[in-house]
XYZ file of C-alpha atoms in Angstrom:
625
model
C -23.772 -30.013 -36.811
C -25.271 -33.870 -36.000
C -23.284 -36.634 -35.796
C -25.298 -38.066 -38.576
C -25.005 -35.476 -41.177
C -21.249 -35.004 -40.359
C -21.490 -39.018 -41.542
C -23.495 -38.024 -44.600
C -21.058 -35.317 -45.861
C -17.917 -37.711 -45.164
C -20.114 -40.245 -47.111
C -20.745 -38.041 -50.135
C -16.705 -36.874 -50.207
C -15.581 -40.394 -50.371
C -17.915 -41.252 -53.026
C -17.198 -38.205 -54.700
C -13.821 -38.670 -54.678
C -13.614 -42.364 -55.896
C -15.921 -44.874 -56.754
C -14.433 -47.888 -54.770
C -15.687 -51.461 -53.275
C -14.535 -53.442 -49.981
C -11.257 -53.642 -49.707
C -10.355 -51.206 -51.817
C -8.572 -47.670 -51.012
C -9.389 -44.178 -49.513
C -7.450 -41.267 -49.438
C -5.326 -41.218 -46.188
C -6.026 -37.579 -44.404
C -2.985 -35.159 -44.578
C -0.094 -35.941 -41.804
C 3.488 -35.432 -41.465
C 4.378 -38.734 -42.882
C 2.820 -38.020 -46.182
C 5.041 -36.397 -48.880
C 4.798 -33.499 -50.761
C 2.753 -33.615 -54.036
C 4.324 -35.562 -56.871
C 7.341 -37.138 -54.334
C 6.547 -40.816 -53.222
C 8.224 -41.946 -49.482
C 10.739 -44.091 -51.029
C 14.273 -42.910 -52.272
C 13.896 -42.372 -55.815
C 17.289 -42.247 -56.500
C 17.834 -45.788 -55.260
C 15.105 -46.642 -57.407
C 16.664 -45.020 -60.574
C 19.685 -47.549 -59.849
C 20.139 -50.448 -62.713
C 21.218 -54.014 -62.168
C 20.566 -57.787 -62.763
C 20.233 -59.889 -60.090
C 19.492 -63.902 -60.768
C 18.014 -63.507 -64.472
C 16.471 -60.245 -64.313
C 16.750 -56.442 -64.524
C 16.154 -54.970 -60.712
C 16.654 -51.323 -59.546
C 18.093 -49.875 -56.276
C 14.892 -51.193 -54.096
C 15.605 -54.961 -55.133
C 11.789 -54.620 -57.701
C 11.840 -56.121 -61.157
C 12.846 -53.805 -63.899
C 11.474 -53.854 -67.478
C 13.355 -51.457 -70.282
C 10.727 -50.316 -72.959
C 11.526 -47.171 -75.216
C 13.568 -46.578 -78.202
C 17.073 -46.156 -80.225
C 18.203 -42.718 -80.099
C 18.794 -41.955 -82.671
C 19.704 -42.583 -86.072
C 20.772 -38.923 -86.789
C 23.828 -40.003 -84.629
C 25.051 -42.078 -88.068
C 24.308 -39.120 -90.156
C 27.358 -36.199 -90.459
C 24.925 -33.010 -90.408
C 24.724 -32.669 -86.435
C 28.527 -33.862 -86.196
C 28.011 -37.909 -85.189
C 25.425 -36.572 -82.295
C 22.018 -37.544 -81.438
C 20.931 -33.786 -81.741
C 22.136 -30.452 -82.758
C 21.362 -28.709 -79.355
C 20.702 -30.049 -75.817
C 17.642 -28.050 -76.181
C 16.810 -30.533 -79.057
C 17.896 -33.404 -76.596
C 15.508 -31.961 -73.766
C 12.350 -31.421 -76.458
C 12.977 -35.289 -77.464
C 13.387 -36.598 -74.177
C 9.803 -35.302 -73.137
C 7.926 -36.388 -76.199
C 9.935 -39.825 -75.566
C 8.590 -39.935 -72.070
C 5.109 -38.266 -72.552
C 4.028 -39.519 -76.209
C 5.988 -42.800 -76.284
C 5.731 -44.186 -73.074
C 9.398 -44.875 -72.597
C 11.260 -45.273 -69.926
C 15.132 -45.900 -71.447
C 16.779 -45.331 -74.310
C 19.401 -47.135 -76.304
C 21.706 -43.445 -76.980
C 24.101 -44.037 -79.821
C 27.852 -42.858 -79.975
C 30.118 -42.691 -82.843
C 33.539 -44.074 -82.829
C 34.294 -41.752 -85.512
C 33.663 -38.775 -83.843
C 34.823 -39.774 -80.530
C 38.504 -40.774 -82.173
C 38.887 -38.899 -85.625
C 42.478 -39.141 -85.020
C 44.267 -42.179 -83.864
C 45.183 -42.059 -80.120
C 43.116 -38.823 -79.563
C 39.875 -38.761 -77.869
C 38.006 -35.644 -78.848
C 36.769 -34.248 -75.133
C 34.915 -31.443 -77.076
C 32.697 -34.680 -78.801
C 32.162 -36.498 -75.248
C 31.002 -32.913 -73.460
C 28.103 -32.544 -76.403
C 26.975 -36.427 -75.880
C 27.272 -35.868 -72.119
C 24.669 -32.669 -71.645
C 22.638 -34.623 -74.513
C 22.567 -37.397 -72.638
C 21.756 -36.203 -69.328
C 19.220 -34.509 -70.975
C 17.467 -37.995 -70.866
C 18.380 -38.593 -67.528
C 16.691 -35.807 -66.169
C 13.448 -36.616 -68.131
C 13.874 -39.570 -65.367
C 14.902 -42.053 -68.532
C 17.519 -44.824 -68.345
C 19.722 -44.941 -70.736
C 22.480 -47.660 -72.651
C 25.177 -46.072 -74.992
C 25.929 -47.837 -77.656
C 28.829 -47.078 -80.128
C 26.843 -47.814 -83.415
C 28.006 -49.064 -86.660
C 26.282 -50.454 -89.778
C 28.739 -51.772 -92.692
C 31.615 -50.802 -90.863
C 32.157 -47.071 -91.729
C 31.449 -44.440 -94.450
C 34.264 -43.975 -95.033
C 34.328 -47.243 -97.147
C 32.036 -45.866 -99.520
C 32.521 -43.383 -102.024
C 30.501 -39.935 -103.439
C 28.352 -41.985 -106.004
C 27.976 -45.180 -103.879
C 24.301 -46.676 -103.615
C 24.857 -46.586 -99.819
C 26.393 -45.798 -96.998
C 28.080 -46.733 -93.341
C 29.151 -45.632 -89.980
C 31.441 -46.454 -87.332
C 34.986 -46.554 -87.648
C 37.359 -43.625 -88.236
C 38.369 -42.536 -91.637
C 42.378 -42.966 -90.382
C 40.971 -46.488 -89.893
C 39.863 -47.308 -93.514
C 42.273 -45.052 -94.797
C 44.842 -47.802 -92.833
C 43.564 -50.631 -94.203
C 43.947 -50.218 -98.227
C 40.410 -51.647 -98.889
C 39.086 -52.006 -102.101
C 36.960 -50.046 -103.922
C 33.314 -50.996 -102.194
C 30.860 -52.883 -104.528
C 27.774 -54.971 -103.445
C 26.852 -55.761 -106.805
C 23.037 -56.617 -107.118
C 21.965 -55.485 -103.702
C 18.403 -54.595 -103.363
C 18.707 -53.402 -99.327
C 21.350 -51.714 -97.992
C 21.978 -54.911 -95.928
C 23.529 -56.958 -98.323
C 26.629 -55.076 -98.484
C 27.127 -56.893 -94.923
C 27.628 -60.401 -97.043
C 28.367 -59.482 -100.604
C 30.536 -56.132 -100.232
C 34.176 -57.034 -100.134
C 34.887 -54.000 -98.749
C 33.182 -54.313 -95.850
C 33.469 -57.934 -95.451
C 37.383 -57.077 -95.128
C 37.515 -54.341 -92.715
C 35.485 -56.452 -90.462
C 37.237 -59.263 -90.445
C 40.322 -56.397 -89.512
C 38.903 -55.458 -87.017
C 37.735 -58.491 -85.481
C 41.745 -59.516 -85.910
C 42.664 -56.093 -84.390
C 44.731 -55.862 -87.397
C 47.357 -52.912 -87.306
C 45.682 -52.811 -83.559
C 42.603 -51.218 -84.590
C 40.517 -53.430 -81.641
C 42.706 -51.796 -79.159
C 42.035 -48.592 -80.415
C 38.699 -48.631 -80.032
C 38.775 -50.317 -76.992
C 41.440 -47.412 -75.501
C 38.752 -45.344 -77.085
C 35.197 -47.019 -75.414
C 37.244 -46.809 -71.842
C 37.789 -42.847 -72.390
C 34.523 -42.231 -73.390
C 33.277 -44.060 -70.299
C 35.134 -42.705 -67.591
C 34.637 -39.356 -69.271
C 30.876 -39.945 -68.551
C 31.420 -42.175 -65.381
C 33.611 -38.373 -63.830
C 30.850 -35.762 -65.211
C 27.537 -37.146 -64.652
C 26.478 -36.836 -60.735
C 25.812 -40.046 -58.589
C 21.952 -40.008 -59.465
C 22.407 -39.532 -63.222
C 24.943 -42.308 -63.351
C 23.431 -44.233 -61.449
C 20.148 -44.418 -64.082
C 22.880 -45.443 -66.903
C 21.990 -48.886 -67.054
C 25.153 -50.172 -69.215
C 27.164 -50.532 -72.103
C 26.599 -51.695 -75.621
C 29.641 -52.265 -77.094
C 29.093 -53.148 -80.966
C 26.569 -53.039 -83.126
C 25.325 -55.972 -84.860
C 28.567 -57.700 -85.274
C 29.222 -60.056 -88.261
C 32.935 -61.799 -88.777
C 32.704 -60.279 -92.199
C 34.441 -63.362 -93.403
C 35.071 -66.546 -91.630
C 38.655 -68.383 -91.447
C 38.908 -71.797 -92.959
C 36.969 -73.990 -91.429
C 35.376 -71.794 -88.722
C 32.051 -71.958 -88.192
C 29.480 -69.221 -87.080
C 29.371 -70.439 -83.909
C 33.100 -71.163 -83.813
C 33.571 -67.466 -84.334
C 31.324 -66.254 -81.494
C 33.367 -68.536 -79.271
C 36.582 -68.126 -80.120
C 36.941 -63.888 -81.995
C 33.572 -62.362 -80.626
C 33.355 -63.682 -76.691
C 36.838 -62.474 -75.870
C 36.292 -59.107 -77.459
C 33.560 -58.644 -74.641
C 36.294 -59.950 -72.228
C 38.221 -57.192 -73.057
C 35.326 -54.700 -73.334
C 34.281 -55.944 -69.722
C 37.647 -54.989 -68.170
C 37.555 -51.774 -70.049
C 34.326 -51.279 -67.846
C 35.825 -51.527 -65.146
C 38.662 -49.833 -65.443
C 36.158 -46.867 -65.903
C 34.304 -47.476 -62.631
C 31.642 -49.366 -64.387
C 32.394 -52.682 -62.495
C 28.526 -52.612 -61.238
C 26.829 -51.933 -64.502
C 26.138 -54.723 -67.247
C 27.518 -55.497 -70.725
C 24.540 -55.748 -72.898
C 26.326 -58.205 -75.539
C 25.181 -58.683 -78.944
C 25.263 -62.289 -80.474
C 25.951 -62.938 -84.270
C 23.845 -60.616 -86.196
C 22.008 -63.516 -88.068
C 21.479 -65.990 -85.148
C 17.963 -65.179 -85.086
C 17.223 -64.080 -88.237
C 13.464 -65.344 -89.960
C 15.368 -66.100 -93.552
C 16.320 -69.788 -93.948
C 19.086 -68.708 -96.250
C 20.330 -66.065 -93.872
C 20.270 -67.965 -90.250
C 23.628 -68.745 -88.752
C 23.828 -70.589 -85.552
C 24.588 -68.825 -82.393
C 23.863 -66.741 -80.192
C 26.332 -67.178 -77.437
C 26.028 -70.525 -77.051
C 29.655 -70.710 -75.427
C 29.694 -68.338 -73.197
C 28.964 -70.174 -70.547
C 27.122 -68.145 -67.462
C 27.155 -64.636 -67.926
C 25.320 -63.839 -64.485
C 24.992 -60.079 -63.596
C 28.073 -58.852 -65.844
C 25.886 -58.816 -68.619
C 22.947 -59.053 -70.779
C 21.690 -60.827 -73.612
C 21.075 -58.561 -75.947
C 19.494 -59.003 -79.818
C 17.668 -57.716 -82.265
C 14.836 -58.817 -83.945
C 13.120 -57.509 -87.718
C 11.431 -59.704 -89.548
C 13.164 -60.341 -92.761
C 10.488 -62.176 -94.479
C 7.958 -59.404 -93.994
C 10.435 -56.699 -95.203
C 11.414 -58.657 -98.076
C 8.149 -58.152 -99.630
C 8.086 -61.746 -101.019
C 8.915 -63.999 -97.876
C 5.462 -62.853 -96.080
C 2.134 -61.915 -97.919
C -0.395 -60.639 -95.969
C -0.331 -59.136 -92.388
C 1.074 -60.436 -89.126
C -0.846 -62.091 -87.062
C -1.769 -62.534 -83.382
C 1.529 -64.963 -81.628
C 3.389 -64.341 -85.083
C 6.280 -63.792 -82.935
C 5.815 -65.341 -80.017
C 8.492 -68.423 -81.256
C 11.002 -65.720 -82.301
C 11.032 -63.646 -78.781
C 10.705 -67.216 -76.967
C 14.228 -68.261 -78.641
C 15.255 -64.861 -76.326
C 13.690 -65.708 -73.690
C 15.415 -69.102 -73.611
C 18.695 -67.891 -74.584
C 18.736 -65.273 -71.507
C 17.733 -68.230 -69.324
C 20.341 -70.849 -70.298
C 22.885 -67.990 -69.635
C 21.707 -67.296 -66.547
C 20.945 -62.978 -67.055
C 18.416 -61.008 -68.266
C 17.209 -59.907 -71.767
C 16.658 -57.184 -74.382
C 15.515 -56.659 -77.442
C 17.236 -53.362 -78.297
C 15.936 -53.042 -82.114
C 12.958 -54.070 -83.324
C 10.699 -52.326 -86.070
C 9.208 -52.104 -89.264
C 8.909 -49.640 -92.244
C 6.694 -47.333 -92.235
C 6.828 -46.279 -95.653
C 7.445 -47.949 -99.075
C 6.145 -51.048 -100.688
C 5.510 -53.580 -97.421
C 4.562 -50.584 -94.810
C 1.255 -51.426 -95.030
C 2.232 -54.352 -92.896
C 3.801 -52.126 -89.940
C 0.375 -51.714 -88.016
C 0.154 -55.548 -87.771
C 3.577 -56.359 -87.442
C 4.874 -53.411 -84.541
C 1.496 -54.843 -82.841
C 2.607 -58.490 -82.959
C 6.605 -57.586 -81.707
C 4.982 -55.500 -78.378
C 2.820 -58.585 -78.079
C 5.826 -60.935 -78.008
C 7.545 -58.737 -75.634
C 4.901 -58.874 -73.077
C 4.209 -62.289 -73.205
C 5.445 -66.001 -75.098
C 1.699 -66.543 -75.748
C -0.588 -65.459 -78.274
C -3.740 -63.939 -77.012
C -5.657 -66.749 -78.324
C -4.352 -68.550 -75.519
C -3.507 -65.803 -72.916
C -6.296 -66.389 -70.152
C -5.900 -70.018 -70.537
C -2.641 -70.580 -69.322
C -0.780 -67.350 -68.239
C 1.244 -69.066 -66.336
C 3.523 -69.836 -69.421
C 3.342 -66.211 -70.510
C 7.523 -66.348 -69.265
C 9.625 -62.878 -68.122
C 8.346 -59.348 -69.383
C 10.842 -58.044 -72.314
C 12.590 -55.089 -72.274
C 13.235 -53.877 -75.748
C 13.524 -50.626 -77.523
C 12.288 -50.049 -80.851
C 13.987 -47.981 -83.897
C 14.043 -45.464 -83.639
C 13.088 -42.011 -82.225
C 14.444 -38.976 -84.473
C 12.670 -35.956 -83.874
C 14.263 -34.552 -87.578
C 12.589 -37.359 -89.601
C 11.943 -35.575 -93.030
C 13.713 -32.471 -92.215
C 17.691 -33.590 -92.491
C 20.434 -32.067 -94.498
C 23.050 -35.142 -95.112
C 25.142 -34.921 -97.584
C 25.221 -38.815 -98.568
C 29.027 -39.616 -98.153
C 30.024 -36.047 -98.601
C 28.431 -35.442 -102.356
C 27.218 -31.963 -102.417
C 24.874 -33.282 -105.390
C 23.270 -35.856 -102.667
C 21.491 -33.889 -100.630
C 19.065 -36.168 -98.111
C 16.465 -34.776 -96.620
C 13.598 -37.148 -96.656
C 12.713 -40.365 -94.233
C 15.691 -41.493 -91.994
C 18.090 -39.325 -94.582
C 19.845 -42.982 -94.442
C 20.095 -45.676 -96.691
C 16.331 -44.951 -97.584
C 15.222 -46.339 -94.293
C 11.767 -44.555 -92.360
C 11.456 -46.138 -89.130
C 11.384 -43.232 -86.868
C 8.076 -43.243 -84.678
C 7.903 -39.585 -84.231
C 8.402 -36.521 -86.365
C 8.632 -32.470 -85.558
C 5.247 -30.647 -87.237
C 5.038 -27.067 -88.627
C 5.408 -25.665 -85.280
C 8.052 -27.549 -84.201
C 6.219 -29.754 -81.683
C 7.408 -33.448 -81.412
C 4.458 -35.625 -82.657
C 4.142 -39.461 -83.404
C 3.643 -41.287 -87.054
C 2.368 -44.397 -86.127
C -0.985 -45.097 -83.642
C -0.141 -43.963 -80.067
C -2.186 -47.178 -78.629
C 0.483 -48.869 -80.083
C 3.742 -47.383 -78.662
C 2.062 -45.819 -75.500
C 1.433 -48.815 -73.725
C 0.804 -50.044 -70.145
C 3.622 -52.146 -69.172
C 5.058 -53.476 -65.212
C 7.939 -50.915 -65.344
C 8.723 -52.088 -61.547
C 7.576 -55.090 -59.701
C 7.684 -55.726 -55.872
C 8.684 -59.575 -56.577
C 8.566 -61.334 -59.387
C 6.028 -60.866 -62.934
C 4.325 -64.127 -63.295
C 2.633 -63.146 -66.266
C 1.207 -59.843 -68.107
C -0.564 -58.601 -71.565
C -2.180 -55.956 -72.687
C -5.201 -55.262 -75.285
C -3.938 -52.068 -76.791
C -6.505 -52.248 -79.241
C -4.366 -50.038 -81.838
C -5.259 -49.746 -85.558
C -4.223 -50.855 -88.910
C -6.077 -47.983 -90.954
C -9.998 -48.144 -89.952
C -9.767 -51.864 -88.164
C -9.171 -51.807 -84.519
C -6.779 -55.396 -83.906
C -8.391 -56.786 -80.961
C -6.126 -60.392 -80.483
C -6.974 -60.935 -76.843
C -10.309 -60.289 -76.256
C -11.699 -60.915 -72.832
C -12.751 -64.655 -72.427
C -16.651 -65.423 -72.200
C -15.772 -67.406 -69.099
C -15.359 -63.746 -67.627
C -18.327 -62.240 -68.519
C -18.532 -59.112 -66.059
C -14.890 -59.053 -66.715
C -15.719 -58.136 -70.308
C -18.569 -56.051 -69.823
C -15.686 -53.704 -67.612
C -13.697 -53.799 -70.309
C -16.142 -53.048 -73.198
C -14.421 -52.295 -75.928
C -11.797 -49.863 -74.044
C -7.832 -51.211 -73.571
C -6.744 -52.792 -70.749
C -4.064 -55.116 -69.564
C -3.085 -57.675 -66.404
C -0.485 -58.270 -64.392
C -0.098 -61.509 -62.275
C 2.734 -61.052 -59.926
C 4.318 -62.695 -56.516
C 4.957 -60.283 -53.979
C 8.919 -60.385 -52.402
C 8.375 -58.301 -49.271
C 9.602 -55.881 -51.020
C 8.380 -52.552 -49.331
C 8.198 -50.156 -52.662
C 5.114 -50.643 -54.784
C 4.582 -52.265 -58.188
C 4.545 -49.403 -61.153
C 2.843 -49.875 -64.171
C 3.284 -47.105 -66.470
C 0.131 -45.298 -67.448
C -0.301 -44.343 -71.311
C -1.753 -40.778 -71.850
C -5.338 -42.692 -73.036
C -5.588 -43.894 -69.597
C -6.853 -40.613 -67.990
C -7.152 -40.595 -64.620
C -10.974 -40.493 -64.088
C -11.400 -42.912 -66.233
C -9.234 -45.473 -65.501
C -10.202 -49.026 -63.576
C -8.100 -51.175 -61.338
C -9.417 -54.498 -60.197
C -7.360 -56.325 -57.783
C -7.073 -58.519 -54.975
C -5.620 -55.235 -53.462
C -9.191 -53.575 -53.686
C -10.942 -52.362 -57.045
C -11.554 -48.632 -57.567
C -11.889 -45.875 -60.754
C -10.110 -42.859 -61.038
C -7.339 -44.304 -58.294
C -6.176 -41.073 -56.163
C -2.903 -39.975 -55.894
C -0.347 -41.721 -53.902
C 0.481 -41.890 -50.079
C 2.158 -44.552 -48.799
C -1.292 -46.545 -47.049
C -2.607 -46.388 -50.510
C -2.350 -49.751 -52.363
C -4.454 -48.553 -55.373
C -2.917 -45.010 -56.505
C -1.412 -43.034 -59.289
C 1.705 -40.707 -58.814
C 3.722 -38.644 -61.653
C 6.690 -40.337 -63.008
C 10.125 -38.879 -62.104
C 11.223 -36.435 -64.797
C 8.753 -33.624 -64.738
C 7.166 -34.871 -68.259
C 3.876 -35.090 -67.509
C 3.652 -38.882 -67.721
C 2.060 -41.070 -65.134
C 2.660 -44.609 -62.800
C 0.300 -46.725 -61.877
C 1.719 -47.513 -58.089
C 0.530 -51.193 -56.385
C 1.458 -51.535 -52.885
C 1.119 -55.538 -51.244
C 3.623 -54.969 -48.633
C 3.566 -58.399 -48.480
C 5.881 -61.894 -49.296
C 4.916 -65.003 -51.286
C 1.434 -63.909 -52.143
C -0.052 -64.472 -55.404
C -1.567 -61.006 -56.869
C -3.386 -59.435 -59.837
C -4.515 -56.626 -61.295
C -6.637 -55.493 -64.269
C -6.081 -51.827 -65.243
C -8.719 -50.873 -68.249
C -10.231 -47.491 -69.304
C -13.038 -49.292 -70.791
C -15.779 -48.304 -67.981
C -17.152 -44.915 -67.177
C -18.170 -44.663 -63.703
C -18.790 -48.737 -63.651
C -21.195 -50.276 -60.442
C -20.047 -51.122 -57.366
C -21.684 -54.026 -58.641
C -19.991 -55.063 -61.483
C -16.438 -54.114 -59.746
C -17.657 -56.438 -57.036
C -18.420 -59.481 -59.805
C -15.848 -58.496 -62.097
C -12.980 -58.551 -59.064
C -15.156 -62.240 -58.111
C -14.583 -63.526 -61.106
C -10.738 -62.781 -61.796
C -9.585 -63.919 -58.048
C -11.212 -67.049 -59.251
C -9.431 -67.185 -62.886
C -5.692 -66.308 -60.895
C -6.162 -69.049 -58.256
C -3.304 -71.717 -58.371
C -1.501 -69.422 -61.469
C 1.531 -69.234 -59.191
């Protein structure tokens, strides 16, 4: 064979292969240095590892870590599967991948119930902690992080009786039983919420506990420490190591206030030394290197004029890598029905996450968002397309995309968050509401008529979503070699027939947008740390392989090939066996300014117009740094 046909054939592979430019990469040739198919070089258990470091989330190989995925679940407040997240591990497992695969998560906020983990005083129930253990490592496997949380809304059910309007969890009956409450009541209460304020009942045992009347605080404290070094002695070193922390209440309210004690009083002087105490329980339970994710006053943030309290840790000082900032966010005004007409709109939130962003930073740690959602039924769901779509928006970036591409550089850190909630038995409970055999819920959330879980079980009994997968699939910088200047992402997702487009490609960029089209794409603008591990990006399921883009200052190529360790452009599976997919970005470099535009807009584009398009965006990201 001539030397210039073996040329041609090696030509024709390589464009065969991938359509790339200058600069951009090839596949490396087979050699023992290359791993196996679907491993990557680097030590993905080190990677798994969780901590903050100076502000922000970073795993075992030093890269910037960003949380997305959801609250798991809200069947853990409901009695049919026994204060668990599922009623098999099998469940767990089938969950886990559609969590990974269909929703593009990467953790999970896994709830616990005090109630089941103590139903009597002073006893831990081991048989309770083994279920919650295989269901959680269930997750773990599926290569997601997860953050138990023991979860309680109005304190406990058993506060409210057979023909109450609503209904709690949390606390222990022998705990209410203890406290001689008084028959609950919230009077006029048109959402479950209320009782929070206006149920004396509730408002009592709260303030209780906050007062660890009759010890009740140490109780559960004795009880969080079991339950921790239960799971810190029967998960392996790589499964704990991908537990990323502790929640350790709820949405915490005094209930009442003491004379003259403010809101902010009360987070200084009752709530901040609870997490003291919670923080040595940690430790005492071998979780001295894994974070507290800390909960201001439920209301600090909240959109209501009437219902805004000041806080939101204001006192605490410093809390450095012991813990994180950690809030939710719903916006009252919109679920309220009257507060809001209309839809959301593009930056609707970006004030709202900004006040998180700032908070995090004064303290010194990182941030989440670990609730966040809208209804997806009833009278103002018609308002969840617009408003789930503004809340991602807000927790990729401070700006609206009106603004994006004029000044990224103010775009601030990446959110994590997780939204609620993820129960695979939406519509298809069996909760007897407070124990009334004549309340049978089966519908929604089975729970104070809420319907916020994003994905259902069909006919067959395979996991599917119920709101637009371009919304909740998303590409996001799961891990970043250095530091995220600034990201956002076009997911172009629906509300009914109207595709939200609210950052369109600038006409400044022209052959930018003519890449793009009409597809969804997103950019990253990050400085490289040295860091030796690539930059991940997770890869939603609409970003098929072939057809996905990548312009960088790393090279520009479509249908990136798989992964080897010379390859700065590639794709690899992500860890868990779920099918999912990473995006991998390799500098190798420190200080450098980089970016990257992944769309799936272009089918088979130029080497021309990746050649302008790459032009004109190293031009738009000089100086962004």
């Amino acid at each position: 064979m001539s030397k210039m046909r073996m040329r041609l054939i090696g030509v024709l592979i390589l464009l065969t292969a991938s359509l790339t430019i200058e600069g951009a990469p090839s596949a490396a040739a087979p050699s023992a240095a290359v791993p196996l198919p679907g491993s990557l070089w680097f030590d993905e258990q080190a990677a798994a590892a969780f901590t903050v470091d100076h502000g922000r989330f970073t795993d075992g190989l030093g890269r910037e870590v960003v949380l997305r995925g959801y609250n798991v679940s809200g069947e853990t407040k409901l009695e049919e599967n026994g204060g668990l997240p599922f009623a098999s591990v099998a469940d767990a497992e089938k969950s886990a991948t559609a969590l990974r695969a269909l929703g593009g998560g990467n953790s999970a906020r896994f709830l616990l119930s005090w109630a089941h983990a103590e139903p009597v005083r002073g006893q831990v129930d081991r048989a309770y902690l083994t279920a919650a253990t295989a269901q959680m490592r269930a997750f773990l496997k599926a290569g997601i992080r997860v953050y138990p949380d023991f979860h309680q809304d109005l304190y406990s059910r058993h506060l409210f009786n057979e023909g109450s309007w609503y209904t709690g969890d949390g606390a222990p009956k022998w705990v209410v039983e203890a406290g001689g409450y008084p028959r609950e009541s919230c009077g006029i209460c048109l959402f479950w919420g209320q009782n929070i304020t206006q149920n004396e009942a509730v408002k009592r045992a709260a303030y209780d506990f906050w007062h660890n009347r009759g010890g009740v605080q140490d109780a559960f404290l004795a009880t969080a420490q079991a339950t921790m070094t239960y799971f810190a002695e029967h998960l392996d070193g790589a499964e704990f190591a991908a537990v990323a922390g502790f929640d350790p209440y709820n949405e915490p309210h005094a209930g009442s206030y003491d004379s003259g004690q403010s809101s902010r009083m009360w987070e200084r002087d009752v709530l901040w030394p609870f997490y003291t105490r919670f923080r040595a329980r940690m430790d005492a339970a071998g979780w001295q290197n894994k974070p507290a994710f800390v909960e201001p006053n439920l209301f600090w943030n909240s959109n209501l004029f009437f219902q805004k309290q000041e806080g939101g840790l204001l006192d605490a000082g410093t809390l450095g890598s012991r813990y994180v900032f950690n809030t939710h966010f719903y916006d009252q005004k919109a679920i309220s029905g009257v507060f809001m007409w209309g839809k959301a709109a593009d930056g609707q939130y970006a004030g709202d996450f900004g006040a998180v962003r700032d908070r995090a930073a004064a303290s010194a740690t990182a941030a989440v968002v670990s609730e966040f959602g809208h209804p997806l039924t009833g009278t103002v769901s018609d308002k969840a397309p617009t408003v789930g779509k503004a809340m991602y928006q807000a927790l990729d970036s401070r700006l609206p995309g009106a603004s994006w591409w004029l000044k990224p550089e103010q775009s601030g850190p990446v959110l994590s968050g997780s939204q609620w909630q993820w129960d695979i038995y939406h519509g298809r409970h069996h909760e007897l509401m407070n124990g009334n055999p004549d309340k049978v819920l089966t519908a929604a959330d089975a729970w104070n008529e809420e319907d916020l879980s994003a994905v259902r079980l069909d006919d067959s009994g395979t996991a599917v979503l119920r709101q637009d997968a371009r919304l909740l699939d998303r590409l996001y910088p799961s891990a970043t070699a250095g530091r995220a200047l600034a990201f956002s992402y076009e997911d172009r997702s629906r509300d009914g027939s109207t595709t939200l487009t609210w950052n369109p490609v600038p006409k400044s960029l022209p052959r930018v947008a003519e890449l793009v089209g009409s597809g969804q794409y997103g950019v990253l603008l990050w400085r490289s740390d040295g860091t030796a591990a690539p930059t991940e990006l997770h890869l939603p399921a609409s970003f098929e392989t072939p057809r996905t883009t990548v312009v960088s200052d790393l090279g520009a190529v479509t249908g990136p090939p798989s992964y080897t360790r010379s390859t700065p452009i590639a794709v690899a599976p992500e860890p868990g066996g779920t099918g999912s997919r990473r995006l991998l970005l390799t500098a190798g470099d420190s200080g450098s300014l980089h970016y990257a535009l992944v769309t799936n807009g272009a089918t088979a584009p130029s080497a021309e117009l990746l050649r302008a398009a790459r032009e004109e965006l190293a031009e738009w990201s000089e100086g962004r740094g």
